[in-house]
Coordinates of C-alpha atoms in Angstrom, one line a residue:
M57 CA 135.4 -118.9 104.6
I58 CA 132.0 -117.4 105.5
V59 CA 131.9 -116.0 109.1
R60 CA 128.4 -115.7 110.6
R61 CA 127.9 -113.8 113.8
G62 CA 124.6 -113.5 115.6
L63 CA 122.8 -110.3 115.6
P64 CA 121.4 -108.7 118.9
V65 CA 118.5 -110.6 120.3
L66 CA 116.5 -107.4 120.5
F67 CA 116.3 -107.3 116.7
C68 CA 115.5 -110.9 116.0
C69 CA 112.7 -109.4 113.7
A70 CA 115.2 -107.1 111.9
A71 CA 114.5 -108.7 108.6
V72 CA 111.0 -107.3 108.7
L73 CA 112.4 -103.9 109.8
M74 CA 115.1 -103.7 107.2
A75 CA 112.6 -104.8 104.5
G76 CA 110.5 -101.8 105.6
C77 CA 113.5 -99.5 105.4
A78 CA 113.6 -99.9 101.7
Q79 CA 110.2 -98.3 101.4
V80 CA 111.0 -95.4 103.7
G81 CA 111.4 -91.8 102.6
A82 CA 111.3 -91.1 98.8
P83 CA 111.9 -94.5 97.4
R84 CA 113.8 -94.7 94.1
P85 CA 112.1 -96.6 91.3
E86 CA 113.5 -100.1 91.1
A87 CA 114.3 -102.0 88.0
P88 CA 111.6 -104.6 86.9
D89 CA 114.2 -107.4 87.3
A90 CA 114.6 -106.5 91.0
V91 CA 111.3 -108.4 91.9
A92 CA 113.1 -111.7 92.4
A93 CA 115.7 -110.2 94.8
D94 CA 113.0 -108.3 96.8
H95 CA 111.0 -111.5 97.0
A96 CA 113.9 -113.5 98.2
Y97 CA 114.7 -110.9 100.9
R98 CA 111.2 -110.8 102.2
Q99 CA 111.0 -114.6 102.3
G100 CA 114.2 -114.6 104.5
N101 CA 116.4 -116.1 101.8
F102 CA 119.1 -113.6 102.4
D103 CA 122.0 -115.4 100.7
A104 CA 120.1 -115.5 97.4
A105 CA 118.9 -112.0 97.8
A106 CA 122.4 -110.7 98.3
R107 CA 123.6 -112.5 95.1
D108 CA 120.6 -111.1 93.1
F109 CA 121.2 -107.5 94.4
L110 CA 124.9 -107.7 93.4
A111 CA 123.8 -108.9 89.9
L112 CA 121.5 -105.9 89.7
A113 CA 124.3 -103.6 90.7
D114 CA 126.3 -104.8 87.7
A115 CA 123.3 -104.7 85.4
H116 CA 122.3 -101.1 86.5
P117 CA 125.4 -99.1 87.1
R118 CA 123.6 -95.9 87.8
D119 CA 121.9 -97.5 90.7
G120 CA 124.9 -99.6 91.6
A121 CA 125.4 -98.0 95.1
F122 CA 121.8 -98.7 96.0
Y123 CA 121.8 -102.3 95.0
R124 CA 125.1 -102.9 96.8
L125 CA 123.6 -101.4 99.9
R126 CA 120.7 -103.8 99.6
A127 CA 123.1 -106.7 99.2
A128 CA 125.0 -105.6 102.3
E129 CA 121.8 -105.4 104.3
A130 CA 121.0 -108.9 103.1
Y131 CA 124.4 -110.2 104.3
L132 CA 123.8 -108.5 107.6
Q133 CA 120.5 -110.3 108.0
N134 CA 122.3 -113.6 107.1
G135 CA 124.8 -113.0 109.9
E136 CA 127.7 -112.5 107.5
I137 CA 129.2 -109.3 109.1
D138 CA 132.6 -109.9 107.3
A139 CA 130.8 -109.9 104.0
V140 CA 129.2 -106.6 105.0
A141 CA 132.6 -105.2 105.9
R142 CA 134.1 -106.2 102.5
M143 CA 131.2 -104.6 100.6
L144 CA 131.1 -101.2 102.3
P145 CA 134.2 -99.8 100.5
D146 CA 132.5 -100.7 97.1
I147 CA 129.4 -98.6 97.9
R148 CA 129.7 -95.0 96.8
R149 CA 127.9 -93.2 99.6
R150 CA 127.5 -90.0 97.5
G151 CA 125.4 -92.1 95.1
L152 CA 122.8 -92.8 97.8
Q153 CA 119.7 -90.8 98.3
G154 CA 116.8 -90.4 100.7
D155 CA 117.3 -92.6 103.8
E156 CA 120.0 -94.6 102.1
P157 CA 123.0 -92.7 103.6
V158 CA 121.6 -93.4 107.1
R159 CA 121.2 -97.1 106.3
Y160 CA 124.9 -97.1 105.1
D161 CA 126.0 -95.5 108.3
L162 CA 124.1 -98.1 110.4
L163 CA 125.8 -100.9 108.5
A164 CA 129.2 -99.2 109.1
A165 CA 128.4 -98.9 112.8
E166 CA 127.5 -102.6 112.9
V167 CA 130.9 -103.5 111.4
A168 CA 132.7 -101.2 113.8
L169 CA 131.1 -102.8 116.8
S170 CA 131.9 -106.2 115.5
R171 CA 135.5 -105.1 115.5
H172 CA 135.3 -103.7 119.0
D173 CA 135.6 -100.1 117.7
A174 CA 133.0 -98.4 119.8
A175 CA 134.4 -94.9 119.1
G176 CA 134.2 -95.6 115.3
A177 CA 130.6 -96.8 115.7
L178 CA 129.6 -93.7 117.6
T179 CA 131.2 -91.5 114.9
R180 CA 129.1 -93.2 112.2
L181 CA 126.0 -92.8 114.4
H182 CA 126.6 -89.0 115.0
F183 CA 123.3 -87.9 113.3
A184 CA 120.0 -86.7 114.6
D185 CA 117.5 -89.6 114.7
A186 CA 114.3 -87.9 115.8
G187 CA 113.1 -87.5 112.2
L188 CA 113.9 -91.0 111.1
A189 CA 111.2 -93.6 110.3
A190 CA 110.6 -95.9 113.3
P191 CA 112.6 -98.9 112.0
L192 CA 115.7 -96.9 111.3
R193 CA 115.4 -94.9 114.5
M194 CA 115.2 -98.1 116.5
R195 CA 118.3 -99.5 114.9
A196 CA 120.2 -96.3 115.4
L197 CA 119.3 -96.1 119.1
E198 CA 120.1 -99.7 119.8
L199 CA 123.5 -99.5 118.0
R200 CA 124.3 -96.2 119.9
A201 CA 123.4 -97.9 123.2
R202 CA 125.7 -100.8 122.5
A203 CA 128.5 -98.5 121.5
Q204 CA 128.1 -96.4 124.6
A205 CA 128.1 -99.4 126.8
A206 CA 131.2 -100.7 125.1
Q207 CA 133.0 -97.4 125.8
G208 CA 132.0 -97.8 129.5
D209 CA 129.4 -95.0 129.4
A210 CA 126.7 -97.0 131.2
L211 CA 124.5 -94.0 132.1
D212 CA 124.3 -92.7 128.5
S213 CA 123.7 -96.2 127.2
A214 CA 120.8 -96.7 129.6
R215 CA 119.4 -93.3 128.6
T216 CA 119.6 -94.2 125.0
R217 CA 117.8 -97.5 125.7
A218 CA 115.2 -95.6 127.6
D219 CA 114.5 -93.6 124.5
L220 CA 114.4 -96.8 122.5
D221 CA 112.0 -98.4 124.9
R222 CA 109.2 -96.0 124.0
L223 CA 109.4 -97.3 120.4
L224 CA 109.3 -101.0 121.2
G225 CA 106.7 -103.5 122.1
G226 CA 106.3 -107.1 123.1
N227 CA 109.4 -109.3 123.8
D228 CA 111.7 -106.7 122.2
R229 CA 110.6 -104.1 124.8
A230 CA 110.9 -106.6 127.7
Q231 CA 114.4 -107.6 126.7
N232 CA 115.4 -103.9 126.2
E233 CA 114.1 -103.1 129.7
V234 CA 116.2 -106.0 131.2
Q235 CA 119.2 -104.5 129.4
I236 CA 118.5 -101.0 130.8
V237 CA 118.5 -102.3 134.4
A238 CA 121.5 -104.6 133.8
T239 CA 123.5 -101.7 132.4
L240 CA 122.7 -99.4 135.4
K241 CA 123.4 -102.2 137.8
S242 CA 126.9 -102.4 136.4
M243 CA 127.6 -99.1 138.0
N244 CA 128.7 -98.6 141.6
P245 CA 125.5 -98.0 143.6
E246 CA 127.0 -94.9 145.3
A247 CA 128.0 -93.5 141.9
L248 CA 124.6 -94.3 140.6
R249 CA 122.9 -92.4 143.4
N250 CA 125.2 -89.4 142.8
E251 CA 124.4 -89.4 139.1
A252 CA 120.7 -89.5 140.0
A253 CA 121.0 -86.6 142.4
A254 CA 122.2 -84.5 139.5
L255 CA 119.2 -85.3 137.4
Q256 CA 116.1 -83.1 137.1
P257 CA 113.1 -84.5 139.1
G258 CA 111.2 -85.3 135.8
D259 CA 114.1 -87.0 134.1
P260 CA 112.8 -90.2 132.5
L261 CA 116.0 -92.0 133.6
R262 CA 115.2 -91.6 137.3
P263 CA 112.7 -94.5 137.5
W264 CA 115.2 -96.8 135.8
I265 CA 117.9 -95.9 138.2
D266 CA 115.5 -96.5 141.1
Q267 CA 114.7 -100.0 139.7
A268 CA 118.4 -100.8 139.4
L269 CA 119.0 -99.7 143.0
H270 CA 116.0 -101.7 144.2
A271 CA 117.7 -104.8 142.7
N272 CA 120.6 -104.2 145.0
G273 CA 118.5 -103.4 148.1
G274 CA 118.4 -99.6 147.6
A275 CA 116.2 -96.9 146.3
L276 CA 116.2 -93.3 145.2
P277 CA 114.6 -90.7 147.4
V278 CA 111.1 -89.7 146.4
V279 CA 110.6 -86.2 144.9
V280 CA 107.9 -85.0 147.3
L281 CA 105.8 -82.4 145.7
H282 CA 104.6 -79.4 147.7
P283 CA 102.0 -77.7 145.4
N284 CA 100.5 -74.4 146.6
Q285 CA 97.7 -73.6 144.2
P286 CA 94.4 -75.4 144.3
V287 CA 92.7 -76.1 141.0
G288 CA 89.3 -74.8 140.1
T289 CA 89.7 -71.1 140.8
L290 CA 86.5 -69.3 139.7
I291 CA 87.1 -67.1 136.6
P292 CA 84.4 -64.4 135.9
Q293 CA 82.7 -64.7 132.5
G294 CA 80.9 -61.4 132.4
A295 CA 77.1 -62.0 132.2
Q296 CA 77.8 -65.8 132.0
P297 CA 78.3 -68.0 135.1
P298 CA 81.9 -68.1 136.2
Q299 CA 84.1 -71.0 135.0
R300 CA 86.6 -73.1 137.0
E301 CA 90.1 -72.7 135.9
G302 CA 91.5 -75.9 134.3
Y303 CA 88.2 -77.7 134.3
A304 CA 87.6 -79.7 131.1
P305 CA 84.6 -82.0 131.4
A306 CA 84.5 -85.4 129.7
R307 CA 81.9 -86.4 127.2
R308 CA 81.9 -90.1 127.8
I309 CA 83.8 -92.0 130.6
A310 CA 85.0 -95.6 130.6
L311 CA 85.8 -97.3 133.9
L312 CA 88.0 -100.4 133.5
L313 CA 87.8 -102.7 136.5
P314 CA 87.8 -106.5 137.1
E315 CA 84.3 -108.0 137.8
S316 CA 85.7 -111.3 139.0
G317 CA 88.9 -112.8 140.2
P318 CA 91.2 -111.9 143.1
L319 CA 91.0 -108.2 142.6
M320 CA 87.2 -108.0 142.6
A321 CA 87.1 -107.2 146.3
V322 CA 89.6 -104.4 145.8
A323 CA 87.7 -103.1 142.8
Q324 CA 84.3 -102.9 144.6
P325 CA 85.2 -99.9 146.9
V326 CA 87.0 -98.1 144.1
R327 CA 83.9 -98.5 141.9
D328 CA 81.6 -97.4 144.7
G329 CA 83.7 -94.3 145.4
F330 CA 83.8 -93.4 141.8
F331 CA 80.0 -93.4 141.5
A332 CA 79.6 -91.7 144.9
A333 CA 81.7 -88.8 143.4
Y334 CA 79.6 -89.0 140.2
F335 CA 76.3 -88.6 142.0
A336 CA 77.7 -85.8 144.2
D337 CA 78.9 -83.9 141.1
D338 CA 76.6 -80.9 140.9
T339 CA 78.4 -79.1 138.0
G340 CA 75.6 -80.0 135.6
Q341 CA 78.3 -81.5 133.3
R342 CA 78.2 -85.2 134.3
A343 CA 79.2 -87.5 131.4
P344 CA 77.7 -91.0 131.0
I345 CA 79.9 -93.8 132.5
T346 CA 80.3 -97.3 131.1
V347 CA 82.1 -100.0 133.2
Y348 CA 84.2 -102.5 131.3
D349 CA 85.4 -105.8 132.7
T350 CA 89.2 -106.1 132.6
G351 CA 89.1 -109.8 133.2
S352 CA 92.1 -111.6 134.7
T353 CA 94.9 -111.0 132.3
P354 CA 96.8 -108.0 130.9
A355 CA 95.5 -108.9 127.4
D356 CA 91.9 -108.7 128.8
A357 CA 92.7 -105.2 130.1
V358 CA 94.0 -104.1 126.7
A359 CA 91.0 -105.5 125.0
A360 CA 88.7 -103.6 127.4
Y361 CA 90.7 -100.4 126.7
R362 CA 90.3 -100.9 122.9
K363 CA 86.5 -101.6 123.3
A364 CA 86.1 -98.4 125.3
V365 CA 87.9 -96.4 122.6
A366 CA 85.8 -98.0 119.9
D367 CA 82.6 -97.1 121.9
G368 CA 83.6 -93.4 121.9
A369 CA 85.0 -92.8 125.4
D370 CA 87.1 -89.7 125.6
R371 CA 88.3 -90.3 129.2
I372 CA 89.3 -93.8 130.5
V373 CA 89.9 -94.7 134.1
G374 CA 91.8 -97.9 135.0
P375 CA 92.9 -100.6 134.9
L376 CA 93.6 -101.7 138.5
A377 CA 96.3 -104.4 138.4
R378 CA 99.9 -103.3 137.9
D379 CA 100.6 -105.7 135.0
A380 CA 97.4 -104.6 133.3
V381 CA 98.4 -101.0 133.7
S382 CA 101.8 -101.9 132.1
A383 CA 100.1 -103.6 129.2
V384 CA 97.8 -100.7 128.4
F385 CA 100.7 -98.2 128.7
A386 CA 102.9 -100.4 126.5
Q387 CA 100.7 -99.7 123.5
G388 CA 102.5 -96.4 123.1
N389 CA 100.8 -93.1 122.4
L390 CA 97.3 -93.9 123.4
P391 CA 94.4 -92.5 121.2
V392 CA 92.4 -91.8 124.4
P393 CA 94.3 -90.8 127.6
V394 CA 94.2 -93.0 130.6
L395 CA 94.1 -92.4 134.4
A396 CA 95.4 -95.7 135.6
L397 CA 94.5 -96.9 139.1
N398 CA 97.9 -98.2 139.9
Q399 CA 101.5 -97.6 139.0
P400 CA 102.9 -99.8 136.2
D401 CA 105.5 -102.5 136.8
G402 CA 109.2 -101.5 136.7
A403 CA 110.2 -98.1 135.5
Q404 CA 107.6 -97.7 132.9
T405 CA 106.0 -94.2 132.7
P406 CA 102.6 -93.2 131.3
P407 CA 102.3 -92.2 127.7
P408 CA 101.8 -88.5 127.0
G409 CA 98.4 -87.2 128.3
S410 CA 97.9 -90.2 130.6
A411 CA 98.7 -90.5 134.3
A412 CA 99.1 -93.2 137.0
F413 CA 97.3 -92.9 140.3
G414 CA 97.7 -95.3 143.2
L415 CA 98.1 -95.7 147.0
S416 CA 101.8 -96.1 147.1
P417 CA 103.5 -97.1 150.3
D418 CA 106.8 -95.6 149.0
V419 CA 105.3 -92.1 149.1
E420 CA 103.9 -92.6 152.6
A421 CA 107.3 -93.8 153.9
A422 CA 109.0 -90.8 152.2
Q423 CA 106.6 -88.4 153.8
A424 CA 107.2 -90.1 157.2
A425 CA 111.0 -89.5 156.8
E426 CA 110.4 -85.9 155.8
R427 CA 108.2 -85.3 158.9
M428 CA 110.6 -86.9 161.3
L429 CA 113.4 -84.7 159.9
Q430 CA 111.3 -81.6 160.2
Q431 CA 110.7 -82.4 163.8
G432 CA 114.5 -82.6 164.5
I433 CA 114.7 -86.4 164.4
T434 CA 118.0 -87.3 162.7
H435 CA 118.4 -90.8 163.9
A436 CA 115.9 -93.6 163.2
V437 CA 115.2 -97.2 163.8
V438 CA 113.2 -99.0 161.1
I439 CA 110.8 -101.9 162.0
T440 CA 108.4 -103.2 159.3
A441 CA 106.4 -106.3 158.4
T442 CA 107.8 -108.7 155.7
E443 CA 105.1 -108.2 153.0
D444 CA 106.2 -106.6 149.7
W445 CA 104.5 -103.2 150.5
A446 CA 106.3 -103.1 153.9
E447 CA 109.6 -103.8 152.3
R448 CA 109.0 -101.1 149.7
A449 CA 108.2 -98.7 152.6
A450 CA 111.4 -99.6 154.4
L451 CA 113.5 -99.0 151.3
A452 CA 111.8 -95.7 150.6
F453 CA 112.1 -94.5 154.1
R454 CA 115.8 -95.3 154.3
A455 CA 116.5 -93.6 150.9
Q456 CA 114.6 -90.4 151.9
F457 CA 116.0 -90.2 155.4
E458 CA 119.6 -90.8 154.4
S459 CA 119.3 -88.4 151.5
R460 CA 118.7 -85.7 154.1
N461 CA 121.7 -86.7 156.2
G462 CA 119.6 -88.8 158.6
Q463 CA 121.2 -91.9 160.1
I464 CA 119.6 -95.4 160.4
L465 CA 120.6 -96.9 163.7
G466 CA 119.0 -100.3 163.2
E467 CA 116.5 -102.2 161.0
A468 CA 114.3 -105.2 161.6
R469 CA 111.4 -107.2 160.3
V470 CA 108.5 -108.8 162.2
T471 CA 106.7 -111.8 160.8
D472 CA 103.1 -112.9 161.0
G473 CA 102.5 -115.2 164.0
E474 CA 105.4 -113.8 165.9
V475 CA 104.4 -112.4 169.3
N476 CA 107.6 -112.0 171.4
Y477 CA 109.7 -109.2 170.0
S478 CA 112.1 -108.9 172.9
T479 CA 115.2 -110.3 171.1
M480 CA 114.5 -108.1 168.0
I481 CA 114.0 -105.0 170.1
R482 CA 117.1 -105.6 172.2
Q483 CA 119.3 -106.2 169.0
T484 CA 117.8 -103.5 166.8
L485 CA 117.8 -100.7 169.4
A486 CA 121.1 -101.8 171.0
S487 CA 122.7 -98.4 170.3
V488 CA 119.7 -96.4 171.7
P489 CA 119.7 -95.7 175.5
T490 CA 116.6 -96.7 177.3
S491 CA 114.7 -94.5 179.7
A492 CA 115.5 -94.8 183.4
S493 CA 113.9 -97.5 185.6
A494 CA 112.6 -99.5 182.6
P495 CA 111.3 -102.9 183.5
A496 CA 113.0 -105.8 181.7
L497 CA 111.5 -107.7 178.9
P498 CA 111.2 -111.5 179.3
G499 CA 114.4 -113.1 178.3
A500 CA 116.3 -109.8 178.4
A501 CA 119.6 -109.2 180.3
P502 CA 119.2 -107.4 183.6
A503 CA 119.1 -103.6 183.1
A504 CA 121.5 -101.3 184.8
T505 CA 120.1 -99.4 187.8
T506 CA 120.2 -96.1 186.0
T507 CA 120.4 -95.5 182.3
P508 CA 120.5 -92.2 180.3
A509 CA 117.3 -91.1 178.7
A510 CA 116.9 -91.8 175.0
P511 CA 118.2 -88.9 172.9
M512 CA 115.6 -86.4 171.6
D513 CA 116.9 -86.7 168.0
T514 CA 115.9 -90.4 167.8
G515 CA 112.7 -91.9 166.6
I516 CA 111.2 -95.2 165.3
F517 CA 109.6 -95.7 161.9
I518 CA 107.2 -98.7 161.5
S519 CA 105.1 -100.0 158.6
M520 CA 102.8 -102.9 159.6
R521 CA 99.2 -103.9 160.1
P522 CA 97.5 -102.8 163.4
Q523 CA 97.6 -106.3 164.8
Q524 CA 101.4 -106.4 164.7
A525 CA 101.7 -102.8 166.0
R526 CA 99.5 -103.5 169.0
L527 CA 102.0 -106.2 170.0
L528 CA 105.1 -104.1 169.2
L529 CA 104.3 -100.8 170.9
P530 CA 103.7 -102.2 174.5
Q531 CA 106.9 -104.3 174.2
L532 CA 108.8 -101.2 173.2
K533 CA 107.5 -99.3 176.2
L534 CA 108.3 -102.3 178.5
A535 CA 111.8 -102.3 177.1
G536 CA 112.3 -98.7 178.1
Y537 CA 111.6 -96.9 174.9
A538 CA 108.3 -95.3 175.8
N539 CA 109.7 -91.8 175.2
L540 CA 110.8 -92.5 171.6
P541 CA 108.4 -91.0 169.1
V542 CA 107.0 -93.5 166.6
F543 CA 105.9 -92.7 163.1
A544 CA 104.0 -95.1 160.8
T545 CA 102.4 -95.5 157.4
S546 CA 98.6 -95.7 157.0
H547 CA 98.6 -99.5 157.4
I548 CA 98.7 -99.1 161.2
Y549 CA 95.1 -97.7 161.2
A550 CA 92.2 -100.1 160.6
G551 CA 90.1 -97.2 159.5
N552 CA 87.5 -97.5 162.3
Y553 CA 87.0 -96.4 165.9
N554 CA 88.3 -99.1 168.2
P555 CA 89.6 -97.6 171.4
G556 CA 89.8 -100.8 173.3
L557 CA 92.4 -102.3 170.9
D558 CA 94.1 -99.1 169.6
R559 CA 94.9 -97.7 173.1
D560 CA 98.2 -99.5 172.9
L561 CA 99.0 -97.3 169.9
D562 CA 98.6 -94.0 171.8
G563 CA 101.2 -91.5 170.7
V564 CA 101.9 -93.0 167.3
Q565 CA 101.7 -90.6 164.4
F566 CA 100.8 -91.8 160.9
C567 CA 100.0 -90.4 157.5
D568 CA 96.7 -91.2 155.9
A569 CA 93.8 -90.2 153.6
P570 CA 92.3 -86.9 154.9
W571 CA 88.7 -88.1 154.0
L572 CA 88.9 -90.7 156.8
F573 CA 88.9 -87.7 159.2
D574 CA 86.7 -85.4 157.1
A575 CA 89.6 -83.1 156.6
T576 CA 88.7 -82.1 153.0
L577 CA 85.8 -79.8 152.7
G578 CA 83.2 -80.3 150.0
L579 CA 83.2 -84.1 150.0
P580 CA 80.5 -86.5 151.2
R581 CA 81.1 -87.0 154.9
H582 CA 83.0 -90.2 155.8
D583 CA 80.6 -91.3 158.6
D584 CA 77.6 -90.8 156.4
I585 CA 79.0 -92.9 153.6
V586 CA 80.1 -95.7 156.0
R587 CA 76.6 -96.0 157.4
A588 CA 75.3 -96.4 153.9
L589 CA 78.0 -98.6 152.2
D590 CA 79.8 -101.5 153.6
S591 CA 82.6 -101.1 151.0
A592 CA 83.7 -97.8 152.6
R593 CA 84.3 -99.3 156.0
G594 CA 87.6 -100.1 157.6
A595 CA 90.6 -100.3 155.3
G596 CA 88.2 -100.2 152.3
G597 CA 87.7 -96.5 153.0
R598 CA 91.1 -95.7 151.4
L599 CA 90.1 -97.5 148.2
F600 CA 86.7 -95.8 148.3
A601 CA 88.5 -92.4 148.7
M602 CA 90.7 -93.3 145.7
G603 CA 87.6 -94.0 143.6
M604 CA 86.2 -90.6 144.5
D605 CA 89.5 -88.9 143.6
A606 CA 89.7 -90.8 140.3
Y607 CA 86.4 -89.3 139.2
R608 CA 87.3 -85.8 140.4
L609 CA 90.7 -85.9 138.8
L610 CA 89.4 -86.5 135.3
P611 CA 88.4 -82.9 134.4
Y612 CA 91.7 -81.5 135.7
M613 CA 94.2 -84.1 134.3
D614 CA 95.5 -81.8 131.5
W615 CA 95.7 -78.8 133.9
L616 CA 97.6 -80.7 136.6
A617 CA 100.1 -82.1 134.0
Q618 CA 100.9 -78.6 132.8
H619 CA 100.9 -76.9 136.2
P620 CA 103.0 -78.9 138.7
D621 CA 102.4 -76.3 141.4
S622 CA 98.6 -76.9 141.3
Y623 CA 96.8 -79.6 143.3
L624 CA 93.3 -81.0 143.7
P625 CA 92.2 -81.2 147.4
G626 CA 91.3 -84.8 147.3
A627 CA 89.9 -87.6 149.5
T628 CA 93.3 -89.4 149.6
G629 CA 95.4 -86.2 149.9
Q630 CA 96.4 -83.1 148.1
L631 CA 96.8 -84.5 144.5
A632 CA 99.4 -83.2 142.1
E633 CA 101.1 -84.7 139.0
D634 CA 104.8 -84.9 138.7
R635 CA 106.8 -84.6 135.5
L636 CA 106.7 -88.3 134.9
G637 CA 102.9 -88.5 134.8
R638 CA 102.5 -89.9 138.4
V639 CA 99.8 -88.5 140.6
Q640 CA 101.3 -87.9 144.0
R641 CA 99.5 -87.5 147.3
L642 CA 100.4 -85.1 150.1
L643 CA 98.8 -86.9 153.1
T644 CA 97.2 -85.8 156.4
W645 CA 99.0 -86.6 159.7
A646 CA 97.0 -88.2 162.5
Q647 CA 97.9 -89.5 166.0
F648 CA 96.3 -92.1 168.3
D649 CA 95.1 -90.6 171.6
N650 CA 93.1 -92.6 174.1
G651 CA 92.7 -95.3 171.5
A652 CA 91.2 -92.9 168.8
A653 CA 92.9 -91.5 165.7
H654 CA 92.7 -87.7 165.3
P655 CA 94.4 -85.3 162.9
V656 CA 97.3 -83.5 164.5
A657 CA 98.1 -79.8 164.5
G658 CA 99.7 -78.9 161.2
G659 CA 98.5 -82.1 159.6
L660 CA 94.9 -81.1 158.9
Q661 CA 94.0 -80.4 155.3
T662 CA 91.0 -78.1 155.1
S663 CA 91.1 -76.9 151.5
A664 CA 87.8 -77.0 149.8
A665 CA 87.3 -79.5 147.0
P666 CA 86.2 -77.7 143.8
Q667 CA 82.6 -78.5 142.9

C-alpha cells in the first residue's frame, strides 16, 4: 500500500526547489539516458521520475547512490514518505558527493519527523547551513524549526524561522511569519517576557516576541536609546576645508511618495519638509532629487523603487505606507539602501544598509513612562482614546512602566462623542485618594467631608487628541485630582498657539518634536516656515519636521548604523539608529502654561544641527 502524507504548506513549491538542488555545487555528469527522468521530475510527474531514477541506478552502478537519492527526492515530492524511508538504507551515503550528503540528511530528517522522532531529525540536521545554496538552506531551516517545535523548544524554533524568513518571499514568507507568531504565542506570556529580557537589545527575535505579546494584549518595553555624541564633528584636513565626520553625500536621491489617494494629505507636508531641508542645505553637495509616485498599492511602491534604482538613484527615501514599506523590504537585500518613512508591518526589520523612520506613538509612550519614573512617580492611571495609535501607546506605556517596577492602578478608554467622563473617572481612579474639599462630579456619590491628599508617587498618563483632553482635564480637577501630574503623548498638542482652548490643559507635560519650539539650532525657524507654508501648520508640523529630518539623515545613515552612541540633532528629536535598523527619536518635553505650550527645564534640546 502506498502512503502519501502532505508536505508542509510552506514548501508547496518544493518541486522547483528540489529540482534546483540537483544543479547546486559541483554537479556530477549525468548519463545521457537520464534526460527522460529529469524531464518527468521537472514536469511534476514524480512517480514516473522515481521509477526512471531507480532504473538508472541499476544501469549505472557507479552512480547508483546518486540516482537512488534522486528517486527518494521524487518520492518525497509525491508525498510518499514511507517509500523514502524504505529507500534510504539502500543509498550508500559515502558514495555521494558535493551537496548530495546534505540532501540525504534532509530526507532522513523528513522521515524522522514523520515518525515523531524530533531528536533524530535534529541529529540529522546538525550541520552548518550558512554556506548552503538558498533552496537547501531553506529546507534545512524549516525542518530544524519543525523539529525544535516538536521537542517543545518554542523559542529556538521561532528563532530558526526568523532566520528562514529573510530567505523567503511571497506567500511562503507570509505563512512562515504566521508560524513564528503562533509558535511564540504557545509560550506563557510571562515566560516569554522573561526570555525577551535576557536578549540583547538588537536581537532580531525581539520584534517577533513583541508581536506575539501584542496578540495577547501585551508588549515588550522599548529599548530607549540615550546617545551622547552628535554627528558631523569637524575634522581638520590640513590646507583643505575641514570635513564632517560620518558625512557621505548622495549622488542622486529618489523620494517615493503617493501623489494621490488617502495618504496624499500626509505626504504633502513630508515632501515640503524634505525640500525645505534641501534648499537650506549649504554644504555645496546637494544631489538632484526625483520624486516617484508610489500609487495606492504595495506593488506600486515596489515598482517605484525599482524604477528609481534603474534611473541611477544611490539613496532612496520612502515609501510612506506601512504595507508599502513591508513590500519594499520583503525584496531582501536591496541593491540601493532605503530610508523608509514608516515602520513595516509586524516584526519585519529593514534589510542591511536600510533603515525605518517614523513618528511612532509607542516610543512617545515609552519615554513618558521613563520620565514619570525619573520624577519618582511609581503608580500610574492610564486613560487613552480608542484609535489604533492610542491603543499602541497604552500598551507601550504599560510595558515600559511595569518593566521598571511601576504599578498601573487603573486603565480606561474614552470614545469620540463622549463628553461626560464622571463614571469613568470614578471607576478608574477608585484607588487614588482625592484632594480635600473636592466638589462632586454630576452623578457622583457624595464625597466625604475630608479626604487624604493624593499620594506624591501617583500620576496620570493620557494619549488622546486635544479635543478630548480639554474635556477630560477639567473633569479630573472637578473630581478632586487637580494635584495629580498628567503626562501625555504629542497628540494632545494641536501644534499652534490657542490659549483660549488650551488653558484647560495647564500643567500637562507632553513629549514632542523640538522643532515646534525651535529647540534645535541650525534649522529653519518654525514660525517663519508656518507663515510661508500651510502644510507646516498645526499637526502637519510634525510631518514637515519628519521630512526635514529624512533629508538630513541621508548622508549620515551609514555612520549612525555603525555608531549607536551617535545622534543627529533633528527636527523631530535626537535621532539615533538601533541595532534593528530603526531610527529612534529622543523627544523634547513641553508643558502647558496659561494656555501656551513651552519647553520645560531639562526638556530643551539645544544641540546644533550639522550643516
